[in-house]
Coordinates of C-alpha atoms in Angstrom, one line a residue:
M51 CA -0.8 0.0 0.1
K52 CA 2.9 2.5 1.2
K53 CA 4.2 0.8 -2.3
T54 CA 1.3 2.1 -4.5
F55 CA 0.4 5.3 -2.5
S56 CA 4.0 7.1 -3.3
L57 CA 4.2 6.0 -6.5
S58 CA 1.0 8.0 -7.1
M59 CA 2.9 10.6 -5.3
A60 CA 5.4 10.3 -8.1
W61 CA 3.2 10.6 -10.8
L62 CA 0.7 13.2 -9.6
H63 CA 4.8 15.1 -9.0
T64 CA 6.0 14.5 -12.2
W65 CA 3.0 15.1 -14.6
F66 CA 1.3 17.5 -13.0
G67 CA 5.0 19.5 -12.4
L68 CA 5.3 19.2 -15.8
Y69 CA 2.3 20.6 -16.7
L70 CA 2.4 23.3 -14.6
G71 CA 5.7 24.1 -14.5
W72 CA 6.4 26.2 -18.0
L73 CA 3.2 28.6 -16.5
L74 CA 4.2 28.8 -13.0
F75 CA 7.8 29.4 -13.7
A76 CA 6.9 32.9 -15.4
V77 CA 4.9 33.0 -12.7
F78 CA 7.5 33.4 -10.0
L79 CA 9.9 35.3 -12.2
T80 CA 7.4 38.1 -13.0
G81 CA 6.8 38.0 -9.4
N82 CA 10.8 37.7 -8.5
M83 CA 11.1 41.2 -10.5
A84 CA 7.5 42.4 -9.0
V85 CA 9.9 42.7 -5.2
F86 CA 11.1 45.7 -6.5
E87 CA 8.7 47.1 -9.2
H88 CA 9.1 50.6 -7.8
S89 CA 12.7 50.1 -8.6
I90 CA 12.4 48.6 -12.0
T91 CA 10.2 52.0 -12.8
H92 CA 12.2 53.9 -12.0
W93 CA 15.3 52.9 -14.0
M94 CA 12.2 52.6 -16.8
Q95 CA 12.0 55.9 -16.9
P96 CA 15.7 57.1 -17.1
E97 CA 14.6 61.2 -18.1
A98 CA 13.8 61.5 -14.1
R99 CA 16.9 61.0 -13.7
V100 CA 18.2 61.8 -9.3
D101 CA 21.5 64.1 -8.9
H102 CA 21.3 63.1 -5.3
S103 CA 24.3 65.7 -5.0
L104 CA 21.3 68.6 -5.0
P105 CA 19.5 69.2 -1.2
M106 CA 16.7 66.9 -1.4
P107 CA 13.1 69.5 -1.0
S108 CA 11.1 69.1 2.0
M109 CA 8.1 66.8 2.6
L110 CA 6.2 69.9 2.6
E111 CA 7.4 71.3 -0.7
Q112 CA 6.5 68.7 -2.6
L113 CA 3.2 68.9 -1.0
A114 CA 2.8 72.4 -1.9
Q115 CA 4.4 71.4 -5.9
G116 CA 1.8 69.1 -6.0
Q117 CA -0.8 70.5 -5.5
A118 CA -0.1 73.3 -7.1
Y119 CA -0.3 71.5 -10.0
L120 CA -4.0 69.0 -9.2
E121 CA -5.8 71.5 -9.3
Q122 CA -4.5 73.7 -12.3
H123 CA -4.3 69.8 -14.4
A124 CA -6.4 67.4 -12.2
P125 CA -10.1 67.0 -13.4
R126 CA -13.0 68.6 -10.7
E127 CA -16.3 65.9 -11.0
K128 CA -17.6 63.3 -9.1
G129 CA -15.8 60.7 -8.0
S130 CA -12.8 62.3 -8.7
M131 CA -9.5 60.4 -7.3
W132 CA -6.0 62.4 -6.4
M133 CA -2.7 61.4 -4.9
I134 CA 0.9 63.1 -4.0
R135 CA 3.4 60.3 -3.4
P136 CA 6.4 62.2 -2.0
I137 CA 10.2 61.1 -2.3
S138 CA 11.2 57.7 0.3
D139 CA 13.6 54.8 0.0
N140 CA 12.2 53.3 -2.0
H141 CA 10.5 55.9 -4.5
P142 CA 12.7 58.1 -5.7
T143 CA 11.0 60.2 -7.8
L144 CA 7.4 63.2 -6.9
E145 CA 4.4 61.6 -8.8
V146 CA 0.9 63.5 -8.8
I147 CA -2.0 60.5 -9.6
W148 CA -5.4 61.0 -10.7
R149 CA -8.2 58.9 -12.0
K150 CA -10.9 59.8 -14.4
K151 CA -13.4 57.7 -15.8
G152 CA -11.6 54.2 -14.2
E153 CA -8.3 55.6 -15.8
A154 CA -5.4 56.1 -14.0
H155 CA -2.9 58.9 -15.3
E156 CA 0.1 59.8 -13.4
V157 CA 2.5 62.9 -13.9
V158 CA 6.6 62.8 -12.6
L159 CA 7.4 66.3 -11.3
D160 CA 10.6 67.9 -10.9
S161 CA 10.9 68.2 -6.8
H162 CA 13.3 71.3 -7.0
S163 CA 11.1 73.2 -9.6
G164 CA 7.8 71.3 -9.6
Q165 CA 7.9 71.6 -12.9
V166 CA 6.6 68.5 -15.0
L167 CA 9.9 65.9 -16.4
K168 CA 9.1 64.3 -19.5
V169 CA 9.4 60.5 -18.7
R170 CA 9.1 58.1 -21.4
E171 CA 5.6 56.6 -21.3
T172 CA 6.0 53.1 -19.6
E173 CA 4.0 49.8 -17.6
G174 CA 7.2 49.6 -15.9
G175 CA 7.4 47.1 -13.0
E176 CA 3.2 47.4 -12.6
M177 CA 3.3 45.1 -16.2
L178 CA 6.0 42.6 -14.3
T179 CA 3.5 42.7 -11.2
H180 CA 0.2 42.7 -13.5
F181 CA 1.4 39.7 -15.6
H182 CA 2.5 38.1 -12.1
Y183 CA -1.1 37.6 -10.7
T184 CA -3.7 38.1 -14.3
L185 CA -1.1 36.6 -16.6
L186 CA -2.3 40.4 -18.2
A187 CA -5.7 38.5 -18.9
D188 CA -7.7 40.0 -16.1
L189 CA -9.9 37.6 -14.1
T190 CA -9.5 34.7 -16.2
G191 CA -5.9 35.5 -15.7
T192 CA -6.4 35.7 -11.8
I193 CA -8.4 32.2 -11.8
I194 CA -5.5 30.9 -14.2
V195 CA -2.8 31.8 -12.0
G196 CA -4.5 30.9 -8.9
L197 CA -4.9 26.8 -10.0
A198 CA -1.8 26.8 -10.9
A199 CA -0.7 28.1 -7.4
V200 CA -3.4 25.1 -5.6
V201 CA -1.2 22.8 -8.1
M202 CA 2.3 24.1 -6.7
L203 CA 0.7 23.5 -3.3
V204 CA -0.1 19.8 -4.6
G205 CA 3.4 19.6 -6.0
L206 CA 5.2 20.3 -2.6
I207 CA 2.9 17.7 -0.7
S208 CA 3.9 15.5 -3.2
G209 CA 7.4 16.2 -3.6
V210 CA 7.6 15.6 0.2
V211 CA 5.9 12.2 0.0
I212 CA 8.5 11.0 -2.2
H213 CA 11.5 12.5 -0.7
K214 CA 12.2 10.3 2.4
R215 CA 15.6 10.9 3.4
I216 CA 14.8 15.2 3.2
F217 CA 16.9 16.1 4.9
K218 CA 19.6 13.7 3.6
D219 CA 19.0 15.4 0.0
F220 CA 19.5 19.0 1.7
F221 CA 23.1 17.9 2.5
T222 CA 22.8 16.0 -0.7
F223 CA 24.8 16.6 -4.3
R224 CA 27.1 15.6 -6.2
R225 CA 28.3 17.8 -8.8
Q226 CA 30.5 14.9 -10.8
S227 CA 27.8 12.7 -11.4
S228 CA 26.3 11.6 -13.8
S229 CA 24.8 14.6 -15.4
Q230 CA 20.2 13.6 -13.7
R231 CA 22.0 12.9 -10.7
S232 CA 23.2 16.9 -10.3
W233 CA 20.0 18.1 -12.2
L234 CA 18.0 15.7 -9.4
D235 CA 20.2 16.7 -6.6
A236 CA 19.9 20.4 -7.8
H237 CA 16.1 19.4 -7.7
N238 CA 16.4 18.3 -4.2
V239 CA 18.3 20.9 -2.4
A240 CA 16.5 23.8 -4.0
G241 CA 13.1 22.0 -2.4
V242 CA 14.3 20.9 0.4
M243 CA 15.4 24.4 1.3
M244 CA 12.6 26.6 -0.4
L245 CA 9.9 24.4 1.0
P246 CA 8.8 26.7 4.0
F247 CA 9.1 29.5 1.6
L248 CA 7.2 28.1 -1.5
F249 CA 4.8 26.5 1.0
M250 CA 4.5 30.9 2.4
I251 CA 4.5 32.5 -1.1
T252 CA 1.9 29.9 -3.0
Y253 CA -0.7 30.2 -0.2
T254 CA -0.7 33.2 0.8
G255 CA -1.0 34.4 -2.4
L256 CA -3.9 32.5 -2.7
V257 CA -5.3 34.0 0.3
M258 CA -4.6 37.5 -0.9
Q259 CA -7.7 37.3 -4.4
P260 CA -10.5 36.5 -1.5
L261 CA -13.6 37.1 -3.5
V262 CA -11.4 34.9 -6.9
F263 CA -10.8 32.2 -4.7
L264 CA -13.3 32.5 -1.2
P265 CA -16.5 33.8 -2.5
L266 CA -18.8 31.2 -0.8
G267 CA -16.8 32.6 3.1
I268 CA -17.5 35.5 2.3
K269 CA -20.9 35.5 1.2
A270 CA -21.6 33.4 4.9
V271 CA -20.5 36.4 6.6
Y272 CA -21.3 39.3 4.4
D273 CA -24.7 40.3 2.2
N274 CA -22.9 41.9 -0.4
P275 CA -18.8 41.0 -0.3
R276 CA -17.6 44.1 -0.7
S277 CA -19.0 44.8 2.3
L278 CA -14.9 43.5 3.2
R279 CA -13.4 46.6 3.2
A280 CA -15.6 48.4 4.1
D281 CA -15.9 46.9 7.5
A282 CA -11.9 46.8 7.7
V283 CA -11.1 49.8 6.4
Q284 CA -12.6 53.3 8.4
S285 CA -13.9 55.8 5.4
F286 CA -13.9 59.2 5.9
E287 CA -14.8 60.2 2.1
R288 CA -18.2 62.8 2.0
P289 CA -21.1 63.0 -0.8
Y290 CA -20.5 65.2 -4.0
A291 CA -21.9 68.2 -3.3
A292 CA -21.1 69.9 -7.0
E293 CA -20.1 73.1 -5.4
A294 CA -16.9 74.5 -6.0
A295 CA -14.9 75.9 -3.3
P296 CA -10.9 76.6 -2.7
M297 CA -9.0 73.5 -0.9
V298 CA -7.0 74.5 1.8
N299 CA -3.1 74.5 1.5
I300 CA -2.1 70.8 1.7
A301 CA 1.0 71.3 2.9
T302 CA 0.0 72.9 7.1
L303 CA -2.0 69.7 7.5
L304 CA 1.3 67.4 7.2
P305 CA 2.5 68.3 11.2
K306 CA -1.0 67.7 12.8
A307 CA -0.8 64.3 10.5
Q308 CA 2.5 63.6 11.2
E309 CA 1.7 63.8 14.3
A310 CA -1.3 61.3 14.5
L311 CA 1.0 59.1 12.1
G312 CA 4.6 59.5 12.5
A313 CA 5.3 58.8 9.1
V314 CA 3.5 60.2 5.9
E315 CA 4.0 58.5 2.8
W316 CA 1.8 59.8 0.5
V317 CA -1.6 61.9 0.2
V318 CA -5.0 61.0 -1.5
I319 CA -7.6 63.7 -1.5
Q320 CA -11.3 63.1 -2.8
N321 CA -13.6 65.6 -4.4
G322 CA -10.7 67.7 -5.9
G323 CA -11.6 71.2 -5.1
D324 CA -15.5 70.5 -4.3
V325 CA -16.6 71.9 -1.0
S326 CA -16.8 68.6 -0.3
A327 CA -13.1 67.5 -0.2
V328 CA -11.3 65.3 2.0
V329 CA -7.3 64.7 1.8
E330 CA -6.0 62.1 3.6
F331 CA -2.9 61.8 4.3
F332 CA -1.5 57.5 5.1
S333 CA 1.1 56.5 7.2
G334 CA 2.0 53.5 4.6
V335 CA 2.6 50.0 4.8
G336 CA 6.6 49.3 4.6
G337 CA 7.5 49.0 8.9
R338 CA 4.9 46.4 9.5
I339 CA 4.4 43.2 8.2
S340 CA 0.8 43.2 8.2
A341 CA 0.5 45.9 5.9
V342 CA -2.6 48.5 7.0
A343 CA -1.6 51.7 6.0
D344 CA -2.9 53.9 9.0
H345 CA -4.9 57.6 8.0
A346 CA -5.9 60.7 8.7
A347 CA -8.7 62.7 6.8
F348 CA -9.0 66.4 7.3
N349 CA -12.0 68.5 5.5
G350 CA -10.4 69.8 2.1
V351 CA -11.9 73.4 2.6
T352 CA -11.3 74.1 6.0
G353 CA -8.7 71.7 7.1
E354 CA -10.4 70.1 10.1
L355 CA -9.8 66.4 11.7
L356 CA -12.1 64.5 10.2
G357 CA -11.2 61.1 12.1
V358 CA -8.7 59.1 12.7
Q359 CA -7.7 55.1 12.0
T360 CA -5.0 53.2 13.8
K361 CA -6.5 50.4 15.0
W362 CA -8.5 47.9 12.8
R363 CA -10.1 44.9 13.4
D364 CA -8.0 41.5 14.5
S365 CA -9.7 40.1 10.9
A366 CA -8.0 42.9 8.7
Y367 CA -4.9 43.0 10.5
V368 CA -4.8 38.4 10.4
F369 CA -5.7 39.3 6.0
R370 CA -2.7 42.2 5.7
G371 CA -1.0 40.4 7.6
F372 CA -0.9 37.8 4.9
V373 CA -1.4 40.1 2.2
G374 CA 1.8 41.5 4.2
I375 CA 4.0 38.0 4.3
H376 CA 3.5 37.7 0.4
V377 CA 4.3 41.6 -0.8
A378 CA 8.0 41.6 1.5
M379 CA 7.0 45.3 1.8
F380 CA 8.7 44.9 5.5
G381 CA 11.7 44.9 6.0
G382 CA 13.3 46.9 4.1
W383 CA 16.2 46.7 1.3
V384 CA 17.1 43.4 3.1
V385 CA 13.8 42.0 3.1
S386 CA 13.3 42.8 -0.1
W387 CA 16.8 41.0 -1.5
L388 CA 15.6 37.8 0.7
Y389 CA 12.6 37.6 -1.6
F390 CA 14.1 38.6 -4.2
F391 CA 17.0 35.1 -4.0
G392 CA 14.6 33.2 -2.0
G393 CA 13.0 33.5 -5.7
L394 CA 15.6 33.4 -7.8
V395 CA 16.2 29.5 -5.8
S396 CA 12.7 29.0 -6.7
C397 CA 12.8 29.5 -10.1
G398 CA 15.9 27.0 -10.2
L399 CA 13.7 24.8 -7.7
I400 CA 10.9 25.4 -10.9
A401 CA 12.7 24.7 -14.3
T402 CA 15.3 22.3 -12.5
G403 CA 11.8 19.9 -12.5
L404 CA 11.0 20.2 -16.5
I405 CA 14.6 19.8 -17.4
L406 CA 15.0 16.2 -15.4
F407 CA 12.2 15.4 -17.3
T408 CA 13.6 15.3 -20.3
I409 CA 16.8 14.6 -19.7
K410 CA 15.5 11.3 -18.2
R411 CA 13.7 10.6 -21.7
R412 CA 16.4 11.7 -23.4
K413 CA 18.7 8.5 -21.8
R414 CA 16.0 5.5 -21.2
P415 CA 12.7 6.0 -22.9
E416 CA 9.2 5.6 -21.5
N417 CA 7.4 5.4 -24.2
E418 CA 4.5 6.6 -21.8
F419 CA 2.9 7.9 -25.4
G420 CA 3.7 5.3 -26.9
A421 CA 4.4 5.6 -31.4
A422 CA 4.1 9.4 -30.5
S423 CA 5.8 8.7 -27.6
V424 CA 9.4 10.8 -30.2
R425 CA 7.2 13.4 -31.3
V426 CA 6.0 14.2 -27.3
Y427 CA 9.2 15.1 -25.4
R428 CA 10.5 17.2 -28.9
L429 CA 7.4 19.3 -28.0
I430 CA 7.7 18.8 -24.5
E431 CA 11.4 19.7 -24.6
A432 CA 10.8 23.1 -26.3
L433 CA 7.9 24.1 -24.5
N434 CA 10.7 23.8 -21.6
I435 CA 12.6 26.0 -23.4
A436 CA 9.9 28.8 -24.0
A437 CA 9.3 28.4 -20.7
I438 CA 12.2 29.1 -19.1
M439 CA 15.0 30.7 -21.6
G440 CA 11.7 32.7 -23.3
S441 CA 9.9 34.1 -20.0
I442 CA 14.1 35.4 -18.8
N443 CA 14.1 37.3 -22.4
A444 CA 10.7 38.2 -22.6
I445 CA 11.9 40.1 -19.3
L446 CA 15.2 41.2 -21.2
V447 CA 13.4 41.8 -24.6
Y448 CA 10.9 44.1 -22.7
F449 CA 13.9 45.8 -21.0
W450 CA 15.3 46.6 -24.5
V451 CA 12.6 48.2 -25.7
N452 CA 12.8 50.5 -23.8
R453 CA 15.6 52.3 -24.3
L454 CA 15.6 51.7 -28.2
L455 CA 11.7 53.2 -28.8
P456 CA 11.5 57.0 -29.1
A457 CA 10.3 58.1 -25.4
D458 CA 8.7 60.2 -27.3
L459 CA 6.3 57.7 -29.6
E460 CA 2.7 56.9 -29.0
G461 CA 1.3 53.8 -27.8
R462 CA 5.4 53.0 -26.7
A463 CA 3.9 51.3 -23.5
G464 CA 2.0 49.2 -25.5
W465 CA 5.0 47.7 -28.0
E466 CA 6.9 47.3 -24.6
V467 CA 4.3 44.9 -24.1
R468 CA 3.5 43.3 -27.6
A469 CA 7.4 42.3 -27.6
F470 CA 7.7 40.7 -24.0
L471 CA 5.2 38.5 -25.3
L472 CA 5.8 38.0 -28.5
T473 CA 9.7 36.9 -26.9
W474 CA 7.8 33.5 -26.2
L475 CA 6.7 33.1 -30.0
V476 CA 9.9 33.5 -31.1
S477 CA 11.9 31.0 -28.6
L478 CA 8.9 28.0 -29.0
L479 CA 9.5 28.3 -32.9
H480 CA 12.6 28.9 -32.3
G481 CA 12.9 26.2 -29.8
L482 CA 11.3 23.9 -32.7
L483 CA 13.8 24.4 -35.4
R484 CA 16.5 23.2 -33.2
K485 CA 18.4 19.8 -31.5
P486 CA 17.1 20.7 -28.0
L487 CA 20.5 21.5 -26.6
A488 CA 21.5 23.7 -29.5
A489 CA 18.3 26.2 -28.9
W490 CA 19.5 25.4 -24.9
R491 CA 22.2 27.0 -25.9
D492 CA 21.2 29.5 -28.7
Q493 CA 18.4 31.4 -26.1
I494 CA 20.9 30.9 -22.9
L495 CA 23.3 33.0 -25.2
L496 CA 20.7 36.0 -26.9
A497 CA 20.2 36.3 -22.6
V498 CA 24.0 36.8 -21.2
M499 CA 24.4 39.6 -25.0
L500 CA 20.6 41.1 -23.6
C501 CA 22.0 41.6 -20.5
W502 CA 25.9 42.3 -20.9
L503 CA 25.0 45.4 -23.9
L504 CA 22.2 46.8 -21.9
P505 CA 24.3 49.1 -21.0
L506 CA 25.6 50.3 -24.6
C507 CA 22.7 50.4 -26.3
A508 CA 21.8 52.6 -23.7
W509 CA 24.4 54.7 -23.7
L510 CA 24.1 54.5 -27.7
N511 CA 20.9 56.1 -27.1
G512 CA 22.8 59.0 -25.2
L513 CA 20.8 57.6 -21.9
P514 CA 22.3 57.1 -18.4
T515 CA 24.0 54.6 -17.9
L516 CA 25.4 52.6 -15.0
L517 CA 28.1 54.8 -14.1
E518 CA 26.1 58.3 -14.8
F519 CA 23.8 56.2 -11.8
W520 CA 26.7 55.8 -9.7
R521 CA 28.4 59.9 -10.3
L522 CA 24.5 60.5 -9.8
G523 CA 23.9 58.9 -6.8
D524 CA 21.1 57.2 -7.9
G525 CA 21.6 54.1 -5.9
I526 CA 18.2 52.4 -7.0
A527 CA 18.9 52.9 -11.2
F528 CA 22.3 51.6 -10.2
G529 CA 21.2 48.7 -8.5
V530 CA 18.2 48.0 -11.0
E531 CA 21.6 48.1 -14.5
A532 CA 24.1 46.2 -11.7
T533 CA 22.0 43.1 -10.9
I534 CA 20.7 42.9 -14.6
L535 CA 24.6 42.7 -15.3
V536 CA 25.5 40.2 -12.9
I537 CA 22.1 38.4 -13.9
G538 CA 24.9 37.6 -17.3
L539 CA 27.4 36.7 -15.3
L540 CA 24.6 33.9 -14.2
L541 CA 23.4 33.0 -17.0
A542 CA 27.7 32.4 -18.9
M543 CA 28.6 30.1 -16.2
A544 CA 25.8 27.6 -18.3
I545 CA 27.2 27.5 -21.4
P546 CA 30.1 25.5 -20.8
K547 CA 27.8 23.2 -19.5
V548 CA 25.1 23.5 -22.2
S549 CA 28.2 22.6 -24.4
K550 CA 29.6 19.8 -22.5
A551 CA 26.4 18.1 -22.2
M552 CA 26.3 18.6 -26.9
R553 CA 29.5 16.6 -27.0
G554 CA 28.1 13.7 -25.2
T555 CA 24.8 13.6 -26.6
S556 CA 24.9 11.7 -29.8
S557 CA 26.5 8.1 -28.4
I558 CA 22.7 8.3 -25.6
R559 CA 20.7 9.5 -28.4
K560 CA 22.4 6.3 -30.8
K561 CA 21.7 4.0 -27.9
T562 CA 18.6 5.1 -26.5
L563 CA 16.2 6.5 -29.4
P564 CA 15.5 5.9 -33.0
K565 CA 17.1 8.0 -36.0
E566 CA 14.8 10.6 -35.5
G567 CA 15.2 11.4 -31.9
W568 CA 15.2 14.6 -30.8
A569 CA 17.8 15.0 -28.6

């Protein structure tokens, strides 16, 4: 019975891991990049370069500049929402945002002069975040990713079941052994090392979408599921009066807000320019694991304090605790980098599992698909290439297109996203047309060149590069570009191993596969 159960778990782990691994690798990789969403966006708008040799304007000055711009340019209508995001540790520019008919408009201001910086249109890191949990397909994509996360949990549990020597596997890595053994050891070590992280990140990712994945539980408590947020977050909004009125100077309210909240990270103005205007100061969520944003609201015309929320329901702390653990907005740069490295190892776990499937069958075909096994194995290998190297190259092409397209091109953000998606198709076609190991080598080499030549591309287009970011003291943009170069170095280390595998494959193929074998 034990043997049968173990074999069943092994089958489940192998095939569910294979079919969902193609999607999960892309989801994990883009989620890994999303840890530095704002940093990537800043890097993708090089016109908003930050010169730290100049004294940074105070928050009072930044709020005054943001308010002046919004009052002059933002719409004054029912349901309008204005937002000011001053400079912070992980947000190096002064931004103003407003929503009109559900569409967001964002402008970057020079924090010294208050003038608009003409930055290039881009989705930046936000696109990678949206792909991570929606596949850029809204609710349909969210459901698909959620189902994949459920399968991920099944894969983790089945992986624990089939690895009876789980602690021994953690300390076992036979680098000089056979190719298959080395890949299996790498898969086991990565799996055991990241097991708590993977359970946490997968489960919290599901819990973050209660309206999608837990609708019956919410319906049992609330007649209207949308009341879930209203029950936790205290609202100080006032009904729109359609009566124009001059706004209070927001900067004068800052000391009172800081007294109530401590630090202030952003400001939201509801019904700006109307007698019903409300100004809310938010403390941000970076200082705590439970991602709740304390806020203080003021009358936007008189400056009267309307209320403060610094205490939340226990259920809100629990739920937002899951959110905070998933998005890693606590602990500063240290926690962000720990999540980033954990995500890289998790991507390695998925990749080694996919590669191990084809290596095992390259040496000893199991003919699960009968006469079509060789062709199916060949397709699986091409899909592995597209899932792993296609995902990596898609992000790098996304960065390259950001640097290559004219800054004033209309709809350039859309072209960046199209290039991102098209790269996967090109990667798959290349994987089908080339022999697998040659395709692996070609696409790894492409990724290395995309990483290492990116600063040269920027320099030829008159854009700042690594040295310019260093000179300006722009550590965020410098860190993004330096990380890309390091990733290129890590990928370059794989090229000799693939070349060595190519030299040793022909004899294996002759012994184990017919002439039309896929290796």
